[in-house]
Coordinates of C-alpha atoms and ligand atoms in Angstrom, one line a residue:
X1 CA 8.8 79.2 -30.5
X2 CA 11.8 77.1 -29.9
X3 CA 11.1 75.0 -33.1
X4 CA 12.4 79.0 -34.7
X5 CA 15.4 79.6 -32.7
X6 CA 18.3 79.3 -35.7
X7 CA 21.3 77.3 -35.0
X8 CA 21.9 74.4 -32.5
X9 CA 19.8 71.7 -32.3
X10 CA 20.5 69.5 -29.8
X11 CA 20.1 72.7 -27.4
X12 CA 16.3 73.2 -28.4
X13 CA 15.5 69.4 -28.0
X14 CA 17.2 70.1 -24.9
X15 CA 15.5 73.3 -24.0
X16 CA 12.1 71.3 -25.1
X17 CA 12.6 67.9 -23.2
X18 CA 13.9 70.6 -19.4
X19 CA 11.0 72.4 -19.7
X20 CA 8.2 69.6 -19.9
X21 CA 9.8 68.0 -16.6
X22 CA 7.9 71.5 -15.4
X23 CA 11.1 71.7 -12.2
X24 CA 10.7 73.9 -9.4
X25 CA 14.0 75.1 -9.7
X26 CA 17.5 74.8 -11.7
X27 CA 21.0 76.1 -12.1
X28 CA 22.3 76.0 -16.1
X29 CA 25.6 76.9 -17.2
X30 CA 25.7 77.9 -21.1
X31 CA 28.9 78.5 -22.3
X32 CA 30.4 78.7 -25.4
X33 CA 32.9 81.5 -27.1
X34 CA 30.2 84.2 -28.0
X35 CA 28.6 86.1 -25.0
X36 CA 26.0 87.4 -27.0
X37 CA 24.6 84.2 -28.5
X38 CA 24.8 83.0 -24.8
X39 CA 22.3 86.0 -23.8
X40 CA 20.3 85.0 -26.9
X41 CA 19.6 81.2 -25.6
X42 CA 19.0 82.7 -21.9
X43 CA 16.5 85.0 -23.2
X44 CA 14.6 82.1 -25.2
X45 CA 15.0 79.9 -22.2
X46 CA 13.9 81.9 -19.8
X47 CA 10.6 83.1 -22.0
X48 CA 10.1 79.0 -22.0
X49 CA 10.0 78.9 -18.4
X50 CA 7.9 82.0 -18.0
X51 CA 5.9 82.3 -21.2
X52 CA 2.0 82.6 -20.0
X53 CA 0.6 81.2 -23.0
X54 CA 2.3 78.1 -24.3
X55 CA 3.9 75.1 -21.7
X56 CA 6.8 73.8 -22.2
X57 CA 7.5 76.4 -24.9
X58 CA 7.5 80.2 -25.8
X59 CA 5.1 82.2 -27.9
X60 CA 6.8 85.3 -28.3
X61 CA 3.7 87.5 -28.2
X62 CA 2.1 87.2 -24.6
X63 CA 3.0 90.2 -22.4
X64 CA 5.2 88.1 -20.8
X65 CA 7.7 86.8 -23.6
X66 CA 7.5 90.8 -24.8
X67 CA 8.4 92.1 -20.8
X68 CA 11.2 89.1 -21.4
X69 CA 12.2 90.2 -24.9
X70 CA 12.8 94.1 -23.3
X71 CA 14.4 93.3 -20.3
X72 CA 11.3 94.7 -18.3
X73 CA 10.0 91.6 -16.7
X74 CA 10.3 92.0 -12.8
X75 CA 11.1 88.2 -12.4
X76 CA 13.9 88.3 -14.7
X77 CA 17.0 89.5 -13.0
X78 CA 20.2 90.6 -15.5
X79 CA 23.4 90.8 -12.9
X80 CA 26.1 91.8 -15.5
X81 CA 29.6 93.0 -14.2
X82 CA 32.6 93.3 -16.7
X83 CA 34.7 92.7 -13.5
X84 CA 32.7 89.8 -11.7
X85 CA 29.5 90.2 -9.6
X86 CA 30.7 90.9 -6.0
X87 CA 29.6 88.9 -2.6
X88 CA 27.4 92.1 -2.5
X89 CA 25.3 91.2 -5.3
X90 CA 25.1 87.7 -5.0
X91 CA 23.5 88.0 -1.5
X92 CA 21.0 90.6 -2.8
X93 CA 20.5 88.0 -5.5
X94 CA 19.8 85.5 -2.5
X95 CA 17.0 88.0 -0.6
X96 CA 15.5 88.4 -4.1
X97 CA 15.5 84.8 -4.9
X98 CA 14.1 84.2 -1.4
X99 CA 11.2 86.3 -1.2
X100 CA 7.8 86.1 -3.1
X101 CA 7.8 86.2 -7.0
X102 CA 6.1 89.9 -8.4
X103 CA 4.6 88.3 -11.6
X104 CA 4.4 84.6 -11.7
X105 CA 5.1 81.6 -10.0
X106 CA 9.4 81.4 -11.6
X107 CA 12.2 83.8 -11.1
X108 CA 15.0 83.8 -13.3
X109 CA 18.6 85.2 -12.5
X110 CA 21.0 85.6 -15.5
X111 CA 24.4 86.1 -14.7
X112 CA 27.0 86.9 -16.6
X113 CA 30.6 86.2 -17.1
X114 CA 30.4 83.9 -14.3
X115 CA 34.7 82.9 -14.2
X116 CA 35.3 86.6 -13.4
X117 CA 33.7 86.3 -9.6
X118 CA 36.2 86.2 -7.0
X119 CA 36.2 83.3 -4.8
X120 CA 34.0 84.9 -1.7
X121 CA 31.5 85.9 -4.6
X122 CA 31.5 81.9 -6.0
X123 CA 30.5 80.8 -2.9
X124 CA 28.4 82.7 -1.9
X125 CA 26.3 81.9 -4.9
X126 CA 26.8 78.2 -4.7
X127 CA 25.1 77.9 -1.0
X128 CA 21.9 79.9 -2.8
X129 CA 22.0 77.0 -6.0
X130 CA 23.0 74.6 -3.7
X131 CA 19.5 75.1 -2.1
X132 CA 17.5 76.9 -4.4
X133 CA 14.1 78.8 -3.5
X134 CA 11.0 77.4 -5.0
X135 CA 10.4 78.8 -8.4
X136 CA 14.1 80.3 -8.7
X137 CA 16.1 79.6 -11.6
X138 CA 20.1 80.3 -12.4
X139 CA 21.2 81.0 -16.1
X140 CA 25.3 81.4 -15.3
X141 CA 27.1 82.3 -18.7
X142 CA 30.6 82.0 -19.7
X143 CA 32.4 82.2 -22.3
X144 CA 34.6 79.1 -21.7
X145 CA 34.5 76.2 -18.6
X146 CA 37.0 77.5 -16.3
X147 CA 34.7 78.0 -13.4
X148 CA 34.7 77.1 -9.9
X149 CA 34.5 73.1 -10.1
X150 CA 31.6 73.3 -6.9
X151 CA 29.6 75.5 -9.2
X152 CA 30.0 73.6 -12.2
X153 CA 29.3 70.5 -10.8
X154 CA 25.8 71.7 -9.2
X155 CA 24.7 73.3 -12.9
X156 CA 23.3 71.6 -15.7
X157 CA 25.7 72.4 -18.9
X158 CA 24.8 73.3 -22.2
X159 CA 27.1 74.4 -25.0
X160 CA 25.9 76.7 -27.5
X161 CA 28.2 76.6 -30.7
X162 CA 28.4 79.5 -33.1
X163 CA 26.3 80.1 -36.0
X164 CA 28.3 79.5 -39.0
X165 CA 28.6 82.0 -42.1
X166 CA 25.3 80.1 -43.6
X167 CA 23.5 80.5 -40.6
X168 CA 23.6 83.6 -40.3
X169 CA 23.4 84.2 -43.9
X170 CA 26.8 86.0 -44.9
X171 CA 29.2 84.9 -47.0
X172 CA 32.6 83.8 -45.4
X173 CA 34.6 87.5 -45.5
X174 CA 32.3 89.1 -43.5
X175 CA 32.0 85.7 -41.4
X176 CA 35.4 85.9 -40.6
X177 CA 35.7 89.9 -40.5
X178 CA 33.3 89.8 -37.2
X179 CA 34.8 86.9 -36.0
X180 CA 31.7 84.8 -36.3
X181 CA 29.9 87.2 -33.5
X182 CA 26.0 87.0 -33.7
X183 CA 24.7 90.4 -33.0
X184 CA 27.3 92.1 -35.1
X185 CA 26.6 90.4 -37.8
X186 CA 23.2 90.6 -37.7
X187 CA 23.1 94.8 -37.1
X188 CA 25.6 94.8 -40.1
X189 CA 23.1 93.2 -42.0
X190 CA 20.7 96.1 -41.4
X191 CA 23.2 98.5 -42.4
X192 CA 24.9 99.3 -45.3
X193 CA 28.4 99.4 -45.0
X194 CA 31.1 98.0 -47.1
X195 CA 33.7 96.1 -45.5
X196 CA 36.0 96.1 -48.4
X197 CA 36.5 99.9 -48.5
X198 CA 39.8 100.4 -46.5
X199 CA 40.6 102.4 -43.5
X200 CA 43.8 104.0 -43.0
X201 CA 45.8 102.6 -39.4
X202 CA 46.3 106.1 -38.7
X203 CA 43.1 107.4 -38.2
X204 CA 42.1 104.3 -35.7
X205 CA 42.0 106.6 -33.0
X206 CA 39.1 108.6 -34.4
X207 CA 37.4 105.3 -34.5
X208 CA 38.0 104.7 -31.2
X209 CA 36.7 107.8 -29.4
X210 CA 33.9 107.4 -31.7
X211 CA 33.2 104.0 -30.4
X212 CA 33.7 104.6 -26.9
X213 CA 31.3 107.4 -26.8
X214 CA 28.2 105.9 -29.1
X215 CA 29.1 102.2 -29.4
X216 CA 28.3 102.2 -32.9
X217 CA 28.4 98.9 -35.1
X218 CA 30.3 101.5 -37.4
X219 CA 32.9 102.9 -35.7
X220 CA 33.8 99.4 -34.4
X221 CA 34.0 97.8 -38.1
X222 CA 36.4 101.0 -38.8
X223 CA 38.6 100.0 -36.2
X224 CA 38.8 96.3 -36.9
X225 CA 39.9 97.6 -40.8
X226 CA 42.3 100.4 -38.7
X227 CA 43.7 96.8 -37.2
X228 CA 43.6 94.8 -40.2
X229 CA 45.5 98.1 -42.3
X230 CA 48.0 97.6 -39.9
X231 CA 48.6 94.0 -39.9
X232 CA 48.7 94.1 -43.6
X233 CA 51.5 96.8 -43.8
X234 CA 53.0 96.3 -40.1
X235 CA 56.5 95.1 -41.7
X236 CA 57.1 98.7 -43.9
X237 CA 55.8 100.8 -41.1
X238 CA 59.1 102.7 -39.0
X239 CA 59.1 102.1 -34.8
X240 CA 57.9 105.4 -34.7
X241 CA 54.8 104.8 -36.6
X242 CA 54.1 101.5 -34.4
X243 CA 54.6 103.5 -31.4
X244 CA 52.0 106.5 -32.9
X245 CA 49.0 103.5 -33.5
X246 CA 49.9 101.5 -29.7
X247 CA 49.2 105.3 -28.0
X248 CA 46.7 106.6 -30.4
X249 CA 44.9 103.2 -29.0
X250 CA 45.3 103.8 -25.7
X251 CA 45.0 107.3 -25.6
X252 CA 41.2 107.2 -27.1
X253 CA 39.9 104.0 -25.5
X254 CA 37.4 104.8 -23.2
X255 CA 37.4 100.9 -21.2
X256 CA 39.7 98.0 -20.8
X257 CA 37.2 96.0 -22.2
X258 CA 37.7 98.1 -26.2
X259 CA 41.5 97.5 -25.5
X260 CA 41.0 93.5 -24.7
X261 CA 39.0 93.3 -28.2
X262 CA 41.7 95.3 -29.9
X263 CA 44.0 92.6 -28.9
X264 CA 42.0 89.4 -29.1
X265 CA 41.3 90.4 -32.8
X266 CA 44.6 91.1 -33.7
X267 CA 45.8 87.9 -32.2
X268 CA 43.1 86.5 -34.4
X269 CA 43.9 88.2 -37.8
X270 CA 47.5 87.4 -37.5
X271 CA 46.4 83.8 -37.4
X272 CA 48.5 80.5 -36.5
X273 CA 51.7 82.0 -37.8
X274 CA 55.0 82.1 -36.3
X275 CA 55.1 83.9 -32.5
X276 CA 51.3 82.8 -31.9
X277 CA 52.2 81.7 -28.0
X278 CA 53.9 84.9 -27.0
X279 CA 50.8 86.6 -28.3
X280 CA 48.2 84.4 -26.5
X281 CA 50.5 85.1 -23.4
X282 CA 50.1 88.9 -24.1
X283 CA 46.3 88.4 -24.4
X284 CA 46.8 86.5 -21.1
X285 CA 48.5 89.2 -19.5
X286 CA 45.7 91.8 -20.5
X287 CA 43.7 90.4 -17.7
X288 CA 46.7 92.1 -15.1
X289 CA 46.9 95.5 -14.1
X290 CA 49.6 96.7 -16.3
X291 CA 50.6 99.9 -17.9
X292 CA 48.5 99.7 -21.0
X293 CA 50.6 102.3 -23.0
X294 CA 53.5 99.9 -22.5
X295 CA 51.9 96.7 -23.0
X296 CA 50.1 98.5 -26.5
X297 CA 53.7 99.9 -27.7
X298 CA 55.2 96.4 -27.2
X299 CA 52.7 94.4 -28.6
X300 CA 52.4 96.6 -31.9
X301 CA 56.4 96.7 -32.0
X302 CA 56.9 92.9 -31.6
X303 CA 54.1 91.5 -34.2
Ligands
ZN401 ZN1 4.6 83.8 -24.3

């Protein structure tokens, strides 16, 4: 029920108050810096809207919430590119949204990463919110607001701010360790690994290939130490060494998308010290189509 959800307040009384208006139809935007937390408050919202048992809430036990819960609802509709949903997409999204619902009365569309979409994309989708179907209802995430202004203006926004460390119930090491991010730290809390014992910058590669190929909670927290081992001993390590740890990076990463957390925690860990704005420029420039064994031997040479 939504009186359960942990963290955020003012969203539930706001999840409580939109859903006993009982709407036809509505475009949201939740935002806010961790993606999965943003999937988290989709999932509950859209199990409000759905949910056969309880109105203006969720239950959490009906077939429905459950078919929500595993993604296996047919009225709930995940579009999820790490490049930007294409024009394709969104105008399958509009035949979907436009014909008749297979379970219920509502359709829901999550979509993800909503600031990626190129232009043709963004409007294409905001001439389907602009007049929405009966029953249909857009969930756009992001991690921050820099969206098209026509979309944003037509969506309903909610922020959803991080759990802290007591929230989640870790202490503030392993808060900070994972950044703060939800689901890691809640299937770390199911394991049992210690993030104190070290691991050695020159094995981060192992980690790597590991993590590209099982996407193990384990294998990532070994390459976050890899990064933190090198941080902490960056300024005794020879060129040649920095050089071995920017390819053994590159060389091993399966997607762009391990690389751009390599960097965005690093740029983290090193904190607000000296140099910070050439590093958020760096992070910047991840987003171009660069020759990542350059841009990884002259990041790891210049911090
Ligand atoms: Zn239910």
């Amino acid at each position: 029920m939504i009186k359960d959800i942990i963290s955020n307040e003012d969203v539930k009384e706001f999840f409580s108050n939109e859903l006993k208006r009982d709407k036809n139809s509505g475009t949201y935007l939740f935002y806010g810096s961790d993606m999965t937390l943003l999937m988290e408050f989709a999932i509950y919202f859209a199990k409000g809207l759905c949910c056969e048992t309880l109105d203006g809430d969720f239950c959490n036990s009906c077939s429905t919430c459950k078919r929500i819960d595993s993604f296996s609802y047919s009225d709930l509709e995940i579009l999820d590119n790490p490049d930007g949903i294409t024009v394709d997409q969104v105008r399958s999204l509009g035949y979907v949204s436009s014909s008749s619902s297979y379970e219920g009365s509502r359709k829901i569309f999550i979509i993800k990463d909503i600031s990626k979409m190129k232009k043709e994309a963004g409007n294409a989708l905001l001439k389907i919110i602009e007049e929405p179907n009966n029953g249909s209802f857009f969930i756009l995430l992001n991690t921050n607001l820099n969206i098209l202004p026509t979309i944003k203006s037509r969506s309903i926004i909610v922020k959803i701010k991080k759990r802290s460390a007591e929230e989640l119930g870790v202490d503030k090491f392993t808060y900070d360790f994972f950044r703060g991010n939800n689901e890691d730290i809640k299937k770390f809390k199911e394991l049992n690994i210690d993030l104190q014992k070290g691991y050695s910058y020159m094995d981060i590669g192992k980690a790597i290939k590991h993590y590209s190929d099982n996407e193990d909670l384990e294998s990532k927290i070994n390459i976050y130490k890899g990064l933190r081992d090198f941080v902490n001993n960056r300024n005794y390590l020879a060129d040649i060494d920095k050089i071995y740890f920017a390819e053994e990076i590159v060389r091993n990463s399966g997607s762009r998308n391990i690389l751009r957390d390599i960097i965005s925690y690093t740029v983290e860990i090193l904190g607000d010290i000296q140099g910070l704005q050439d590093r958020l420029q760096m992070k910047k420039m991840m987003r171009a189509p660069i020759n990542m064994k350059l841009f990884f031997i002259n990041f790891f040479l210049k911090i």
